[in-house]
Amino acid sequence: MLFKQQAWLRQKLLVLGSLAVGSLLYLVARVGSLDRLQPICPAEGRLGSTHGQAELPLRALQFKRGLLHEFRKGNSSKEQVRLHDLVQQLPKAIIIGVRKGGTRALLEMLNLHPAVVKASQEIHFFDNDENYAKGIEWYRKKMPFSYPQQITIEKSPAYFITEEVPERIYKMNASIKLLVIVREPTTRAISDYTQVLEGKERKNKTYHKFEKLAIDPSTCEVNTKYKAVRTSIYTKHLERWLKYFPIEQFHVVDGDRLITEPLPELQLVEKFLNLPPRISQYNLYFNATRGFYCLRFNIIFNKCLAGSKGRIHPEVDPSVITKLRKFFHPFNQKFYQITGRTLNWP
Ligand code: A3P
């Protein structure tokens, strides 16, 4: 009898113990996620249109991730949208390029900030004549739902190199903030080539070697007609943008540093966007298998970028690399001078 009672008591204690541990874990998870979401500061004085608005209520922030995800998937009624004051806002900041600079990583990492909402797809509104002809309302409707106090950011890397884009963006919003993420120009050109090469291989097509495209065989000089080379002459493109926007409206992100040390780069962007600093080391963890930093939103949800980001580059003849680096050098110097950001590229 006594033995039976002891067994019953042991079982009860076990159940109670599990419940206590479960509750504790739940609380830790909740505090963790609330901690991530809670500290958004009053948006007053930040990014123009948020001026004078009240603090984003905690309730709304708690809902933010899950709810916005549902809206993105289309699992929501108009009533819900109205109820939560959700709107589709034109971007207050655009990642205009550069292709293969780390534009996706930058967008995804900025989206860790509770006041930022990303447009998931590249919209190609300003660089594609057909899309542009559809008008600004079409563009706005492509934007994700967000709370009025949040800012929307989109990225379309082709904007940086497309002739018509600066004027078109200027016409939409002359005071927009422009983010340009760059990598060492030769590495970027090889990354660009690698992406095209992979596309060809997927279609069972052959493609030239990088060396053959980057160097003009008739002159043995750098082939400036090759798009991957031209895109890496950052200063040439930037100069076109400067006809419309003052340099203060641009922020240069070091794409090489975003790979190895993302947090300080993101903190500089937070500052540029006048956002309270909310992205922390907690949000970024190094994944040894991927060889890159991945994103942690909370104790439950984390993600790495797709496998198409971080491809293995083909080996390139060192003499071609040296030639390209020498070629880019004067353009890089000019770029540092204009932007005020020195990147110590070779
Ligand atoms: P590689 O594929 O050459 O390594 P974009 O998004 O503009 O196309 O840029 C792609 C580049 O982002 C990749 O180039 C990769 O190096 C870089 N990148 C930066 N941070 C990354 C991250 N956390 N995960 C994966 N790729 C990242």
Coordinates of C-alpha atoms and ligand atoms in Angstrom, one line a residue:
M1 CA 0.0 0.0 0.0
L2 CA 2.8 2.4 1.1
F3 CA 4.7 1.5 -2.0
K4 CA 1.7 2.2 -4.2
Q5 CA 1.2 5.7 -2.6
Q6 CA 4.9 6.5 -3.0
A7 CA 4.7 5.6 -6.7
W8 CA 1.6 7.8 -7.1
L9 CA 3.3 10.6 -5.4
R10 CA 6.4 10.2 -7.6
Q11 CA 4.3 10.3 -10.7
K12 CA 2.5 13.5 -9.5
L13 CA 5.8 15.2 -8.8
L14 CA 7.1 14.2 -12.2
V15 CA 4.0 15.7 -13.9
L16 CA 4.2 18.9 -11.8
G17 CA 8.0 19.1 -12.5
S18 CA 7.4 18.8 -16.2
L19 CA 4.7 21.5 -16.1
A20 CA 7.0 23.9 -14.2
V21 CA 9.9 23.3 -16.7
G22 CA 7.5 23.7 -19.6
S23 CA 6.2 27.0 -18.2
L24 CA 9.6 28.3 -17.5
L25 CA 10.7 27.5 -21.1
Y26 CA 7.6 29.2 -22.5
L27 CA 8.3 32.3 -20.4
V28 CA 12.0 32.4 -21.5
A29 CA 10.9 32.2 -25.2
R30 CA 8.2 34.8 -24.7
V31 CA 10.5 37.2 -22.9
G32 CA 13.1 36.6 -25.6
S33 CA 10.7 37.5 -28.4
L34 CA 9.1 40.4 -26.5
D35 CA 12.5 41.8 -25.8
R36 CA 13.3 41.8 -29.5
L37 CA 10.0 43.6 -30.3
Q38 CA 9.3 45.8 -27.4
P39 CA 12.0 48.4 -27.5
I40 CA 11.0 50.3 -30.6
C41 CA 11.2 53.9 -29.6
P42 CA 8.7 56.7 -30.5
A43 CA 9.0 57.3 -34.1
E44 CA 8.9 61.1 -33.6
G45 CA 11.3 62.9 -35.8
R46 CA 12.4 59.8 -37.6
L47 CA 12.1 59.4 -41.4
G48 CA 9.8 62.2 -42.2
S49 CA 6.3 60.7 -42.4
T50 CA 6.4 59.1 -38.9
H51 CA 6.8 62.5 -37.3
G52 CA 4.4 63.2 -34.5
Q53 CA 2.9 59.7 -34.5
A54 CA 2.4 57.8 -31.3
E55 CA 4.6 54.9 -30.2
L56 CA 3.8 51.7 -32.0
P57 CA 1.7 49.7 -29.5
L58 CA 3.3 46.6 -28.1
R59 CA 0.3 44.5 -29.1
A60 CA 0.9 45.4 -32.7
L61 CA 4.5 44.6 -32.4
Q62 CA 3.8 41.2 -30.9
F63 CA 1.6 40.4 -33.9
K64 CA 4.0 41.9 -36.4
R65 CA 5.9 38.9 -37.7
G66 CA 3.1 36.3 -37.8
L67 CA 0.5 38.7 -38.9
L68 CA 2.4 40.3 -41.7
H69 CA 3.4 36.9 -42.9
E70 CA -0.2 35.9 -43.1
F71 CA -1.0 39.1 -45.1
R72 CA 1.8 38.4 -47.4
K73 CA 0.4 34.9 -48.1
G74 CA -3.0 36.5 -48.6
N75 CA -4.7 34.7 -45.7
S76 CA -6.4 37.8 -44.5
S77 CA -9.6 39.8 -45.0
K78 CA -9.9 43.5 -45.7
E79 CA -11.5 43.8 -42.3
Q80 CA -8.4 42.5 -40.6
V81 CA -6.2 44.9 -42.6
R82 CA -8.4 47.8 -41.5
L83 CA -8.5 46.5 -37.9
H84 CA -4.7 46.5 -37.6
D85 CA -4.2 49.8 -39.4
L86 CA -2.1 48.1 -42.0
V87 CA -1.1 50.0 -45.2
Q88 CA 0.9 49.5 -48.3
Q89 CA 3.5 52.2 -48.2
L90 CA 5.9 53.4 -50.9
P91 CA 9.6 52.7 -49.8
K92 CA 11.4 55.3 -47.7
A93 CA 14.7 53.7 -48.6
I94 CA 15.8 51.6 -51.6
I95 CA 18.7 49.3 -52.0
I96 CA 19.6 50.4 -55.5
G97 CA 22.5 47.9 -56.0
V98 CA 25.0 46.7 -56.7
R99 CA 24.2 43.3 -58.2
K100 CA 26.2 40.6 -56.3
G101 CA 27.2 43.2 -53.7
G102 CA 25.1 41.4 -51.1
T103 CA 21.8 43.1 -51.7
R104 CA 19.7 40.2 -50.6
A105 CA 21.7 39.7 -47.4
L106 CA 21.4 43.5 -46.6
L107 CA 17.6 43.5 -47.2
E108 CA 17.0 40.4 -45.1
M109 CA 19.2 41.6 -42.3
L110 CA 17.6 45.0 -42.2
N111 CA 14.2 43.3 -42.0
L112 CA 15.3 42.0 -38.6
H113 CA 14.6 45.5 -37.3
P114 CA 11.0 45.8 -36.0
A115 CA 10.5 49.1 -37.7
V116 CA 11.5 47.8 -41.2
V117 CA 9.3 45.8 -43.6
K118 CA 10.9 44.4 -46.8
A119 CA 9.4 44.0 -50.2
S120 CA 10.3 40.3 -50.7
Q121 CA 10.5 40.4 -54.5
E122 CA 12.7 42.6 -56.7
I123 CA 10.0 44.8 -58.2
H124 CA 11.9 46.3 -61.1
F125 CA 9.6 49.2 -61.3
F126 CA 12.0 51.9 -62.2
D127 CA 14.3 50.0 -64.6
N128 CA 11.6 48.2 -66.5
D129 CA 9.7 50.5 -69.0
E130 CA 6.7 48.2 -69.1
N131 CA 6.4 48.2 -65.3
Y132 CA 7.1 51.9 -65.0
A133 CA 4.3 52.6 -67.5
K134 CA 1.8 50.9 -65.0
G135 CA 2.2 53.9 -62.7
I136 CA 3.0 54.6 -59.1
E137 CA -0.2 53.0 -57.7
W138 CA 0.8 49.7 -59.3
Y139 CA 4.2 50.0 -57.5
R140 CA 2.6 50.8 -54.2
K141 CA 0.3 47.8 -54.5
K142 CA 3.4 45.6 -54.9
M143 CA 4.6 46.7 -51.4
P144 CA 4.0 44.6 -48.3
F145 CA 1.5 45.5 -45.6
S146 CA 3.0 47.5 -42.8
Y147 CA 2.1 49.6 -39.8
P148 CA 2.2 53.4 -40.6
Q149 CA 5.2 53.8 -38.2
Q150 CA 7.2 51.2 -40.1
I151 CA 9.3 51.9 -43.2
T152 CA 9.2 49.8 -46.3
I153 CA 12.5 48.9 -48.1
E154 CA 12.8 47.4 -51.5
K155 CA 15.8 46.2 -53.4
S156 CA 16.3 46.0 -57.2
P157 CA 20.1 45.9 -58.0
A158 CA 19.5 46.8 -61.6
Y159 CA 18.5 50.3 -60.5
F160 CA 22.1 51.3 -59.9
I161 CA 23.2 50.8 -63.5
T162 CA 20.1 51.7 -65.4
E163 CA 20.2 55.1 -67.1
E164 CA 16.6 56.2 -66.5
V165 CA 16.3 55.2 -62.9
P166 CA 17.6 58.2 -60.9
E167 CA 15.3 60.6 -62.6
R168 CA 12.3 58.3 -62.1
I169 CA 13.0 57.7 -58.4
Y170 CA 13.6 61.5 -57.9
K171 CA 10.1 62.1 -59.4
M172 CA 8.6 59.7 -56.8
N173 CA 10.5 61.1 -53.8
A174 CA 13.3 63.6 -54.0
S175 CA 14.3 62.9 -50.4
I176 CA 14.4 59.1 -50.5
K177 CA 17.3 57.4 -48.8
L178 CA 19.5 55.3 -51.1
L179 CA 21.6 52.3 -50.1
V180 CA 24.4 51.1 -52.3
I181 CA 26.2 47.9 -51.2
V182 CA 29.5 47.3 -53.0
R183 CA 32.2 44.7 -53.0
E184 CA 35.8 44.7 -54.1
P185 CA 35.1 45.3 -57.9
T186 CA 37.0 42.3 -59.3
T187 CA 35.4 39.9 -56.8
R188 CA 32.0 41.3 -57.6
A189 CA 32.7 40.9 -61.4
I190 CA 33.7 37.2 -60.8
S191 CA 30.6 36.7 -58.7
D192 CA 28.4 38.3 -61.5
Y193 CA 30.1 35.9 -64.0
T194 CA 29.5 32.9 -61.7
Q195 CA 25.8 33.6 -61.6
V196 CA 25.5 33.8 -65.4
L197 CA 27.7 30.7 -65.8
E198 CA 25.4 28.8 -63.4
G199 CA 22.4 29.9 -65.4
K200 CA 24.0 28.6 -68.7
E201 CA 25.0 25.3 -67.1
R202 CA 21.4 24.8 -65.8
K203 CA 20.3 25.1 -69.5
N204 CA 23.1 22.7 -70.6
K205 CA 24.8 25.6 -72.5
T206 CA 28.5 26.2 -72.7
Y207 CA 29.9 29.6 -71.8
H208 CA 33.3 31.4 -72.2
K209 CA 35.8 31.5 -69.5
F210 CA 35.9 34.6 -67.3
E211 CA 39.3 35.5 -68.6
K212 CA 38.1 35.5 -72.2
L213 CA 35.3 37.9 -71.4
A214 CA 37.1 40.2 -69.1
I215 CA 40.2 40.7 -71.3
D216 CA 39.9 41.9 -74.9
P217 CA 42.0 39.3 -76.9
S218 CA 42.9 41.8 -79.6
T219 CA 44.4 44.5 -77.2
C220 CA 45.1 42.4 -74.1
E221 CA 43.5 45.2 -72.2
V222 CA 40.5 45.0 -69.9
N223 CA 37.3 44.7 -71.9
T224 CA 35.1 47.6 -70.8
K225 CA 32.3 46.3 -73.1
Y226 CA 31.8 43.3 -70.8
K227 CA 28.9 44.1 -68.5
A228 CA 30.4 42.5 -65.4
V229 CA 33.3 44.8 -65.7
R230 CA 31.3 47.9 -66.4
T231 CA 29.0 47.3 -63.4
S232 CA 32.0 47.3 -61.2
I233 CA 33.1 50.8 -62.2
Y234 CA 30.9 52.1 -59.4
T235 CA 32.0 55.8 -59.7
K236 CA 30.7 56.0 -63.3
H237 CA 27.2 55.0 -62.2
L238 CA 27.2 57.0 -59.0
E239 CA 28.0 60.1 -61.0
R240 CA 24.8 59.8 -62.9
W241 CA 22.8 59.5 -59.7
L242 CA 24.5 62.6 -58.3
K243 CA 22.8 64.7 -61.0
Y244 CA 19.6 64.1 -59.1
F245 CA 20.4 63.4 -55.5
P246 CA 23.0 65.0 -53.1
I247 CA 25.6 62.6 -51.7
E248 CA 24.1 62.9 -48.2
Q249 CA 21.1 60.8 -49.5
F250 CA 23.4 57.8 -50.2
H251 CA 24.9 55.4 -47.8
V252 CA 27.6 53.0 -48.9
V253 CA 27.6 49.6 -47.4
D254 CA 30.8 47.5 -47.4
G255 CA 29.5 44.2 -48.9
D256 CA 32.8 42.4 -48.0
R257 CA 32.5 43.4 -44.4
L258 CA 28.8 42.5 -44.4
I259 CA 29.9 38.9 -45.1
T260 CA 32.5 38.7 -42.3
E261 CA 31.2 41.2 -39.7
P262 CA 27.6 42.1 -40.5
L263 CA 26.6 43.8 -37.2
P264 CA 28.7 47.0 -37.5
E265 CA 27.6 47.5 -41.1
L266 CA 24.0 47.1 -40.1
Q267 CA 24.4 49.6 -37.2
L268 CA 25.7 52.2 -39.7
V269 CA 22.6 51.6 -41.8
E270 CA 20.3 52.0 -38.8
K271 CA 22.0 55.3 -38.1
F272 CA 21.7 56.5 -41.7
L273 CA 18.0 55.6 -41.7
N274 CA 17.5 57.3 -38.3
L275 CA 16.3 54.1 -36.8
P276 CA 16.8 53.3 -33.1
P277 CA 19.5 50.6 -32.9
R278 CA 17.6 47.3 -32.5
I279 CA 19.6 44.7 -34.5
S280 CA 22.0 43.0 -32.2
Q281 CA 24.5 40.1 -32.2
Y282 CA 21.6 37.9 -31.0
N283 CA 20.0 38.3 -34.5
L284 CA 23.1 37.1 -36.3
Y285 CA 24.9 33.8 -35.9
F286 CA 27.6 32.2 -37.9
N287 CA 26.6 29.0 -39.6
A288 CA 29.8 27.0 -40.3
T289 CA 28.0 24.7 -42.8
R290 CA 26.9 27.6 -44.9
G291 CA 30.1 29.6 -44.2
F292 CA 28.0 32.7 -43.7
Y293 CA 26.1 34.5 -41.1
C294 CA 22.4 33.5 -40.8
L295 CA 19.5 35.4 -39.2
R296 CA 17.8 34.8 -35.9
F297 CA 14.4 36.5 -35.4
N298 CA 13.6 35.0 -32.1
I299 CA 14.2 31.8 -30.1
I300 CA 12.0 29.8 -32.6
F301 CA 12.5 31.4 -36.0
N302 CA 15.9 31.6 -37.8
K303 CA 17.0 31.3 -41.4
C304 CA 20.0 31.3 -43.7
L305 CA 20.0 32.8 -47.2
A306 CA 19.2 30.6 -50.2
G307 CA 22.0 28.4 -51.6
S308 CA 22.3 30.7 -54.6
K309 CA 23.9 33.2 -52.3
G310 CA 27.5 32.4 -51.6
R311 CA 28.4 30.4 -54.7
I312 CA 31.9 28.9 -55.2
H313 CA 33.7 31.1 -57.7
P314 CA 35.7 29.5 -60.5
E315 CA 39.5 29.9 -60.3
V316 CA 40.7 32.9 -62.3
D317 CA 44.1 33.4 -63.8
P318 CA 46.0 35.6 -61.2
S319 CA 47.4 37.8 -64.0
V320 CA 43.9 38.6 -65.1
I321 CA 43.0 39.5 -61.5
T322 CA 46.0 41.7 -61.2
K323 CA 45.1 43.5 -64.5
L324 CA 41.5 44.0 -63.4
R325 CA 42.6 45.4 -60.0
K326 CA 45.0 47.8 -61.6
F327 CA 42.2 48.9 -64.0
F328 CA 39.7 49.5 -61.2
H329 CA 42.1 51.3 -58.9
P330 CA 41.6 54.9 -60.2
F331 CA 37.9 54.5 -60.3
N332 CA 37.9 53.2 -56.7
Q333 CA 39.9 56.2 -55.6
K334 CA 37.3 58.5 -57.1
F335 CA 34.5 56.5 -55.5
Y336 CA 36.1 56.8 -52.1
Q337 CA 36.6 60.5 -52.6
I338 CA 33.0 61.1 -53.7
T339 CA 31.4 59.0 -51.0
G340 CA 33.8 59.7 -48.2
R341 CA 34.1 56.0 -47.5
T342 CA 37.5 54.4 -48.1
L343 CA 37.3 50.6 -48.5
N344 CA 41.0 49.7 -48.8
W345 CA 40.5 47.7 -52.0
P346 CA 43.8 46.7 -53.7
Ligands
A3P1 P1 28.7 35.2 -53.9 O1 27.7 34.2 -54.4 O2 29.6 35.7 -54.9 O3 29.4 34.6 -52.7 P2 23.3 39.6 -54.1 O4 22.3 39.3 -53.1 O5 23.4 41.1 -54.3 O6 23.1 38.8 -55.4 O7 24.7 39.2 -53.5 C1 25.1 37.9 -53.4 C2 26.3 37.9 -52.4 O8 25.9 38.1 -51.1 C3 27.0 36.5 -52.4 O9 28.0 36.5 -53.4 C4 27.5 36.4 -51.0 O10 28.9 36.5 -50.9 C5 27.0 37.7 -50.3 N1 26.5 37.5 -48.9 C6 26.7 38.5 -48.0 N2 26.2 38.1 -46.8 C7 25.7 36.8 -47.0 C8 25.1 35.9 -46.2 N3 24.9 36.1 -44.9 N4 24.7 34.7 -46.7 C9 24.9 34.4 -48.0 N5 25.5 35.3 -48.9 C10 25.9 36.5 -48.4

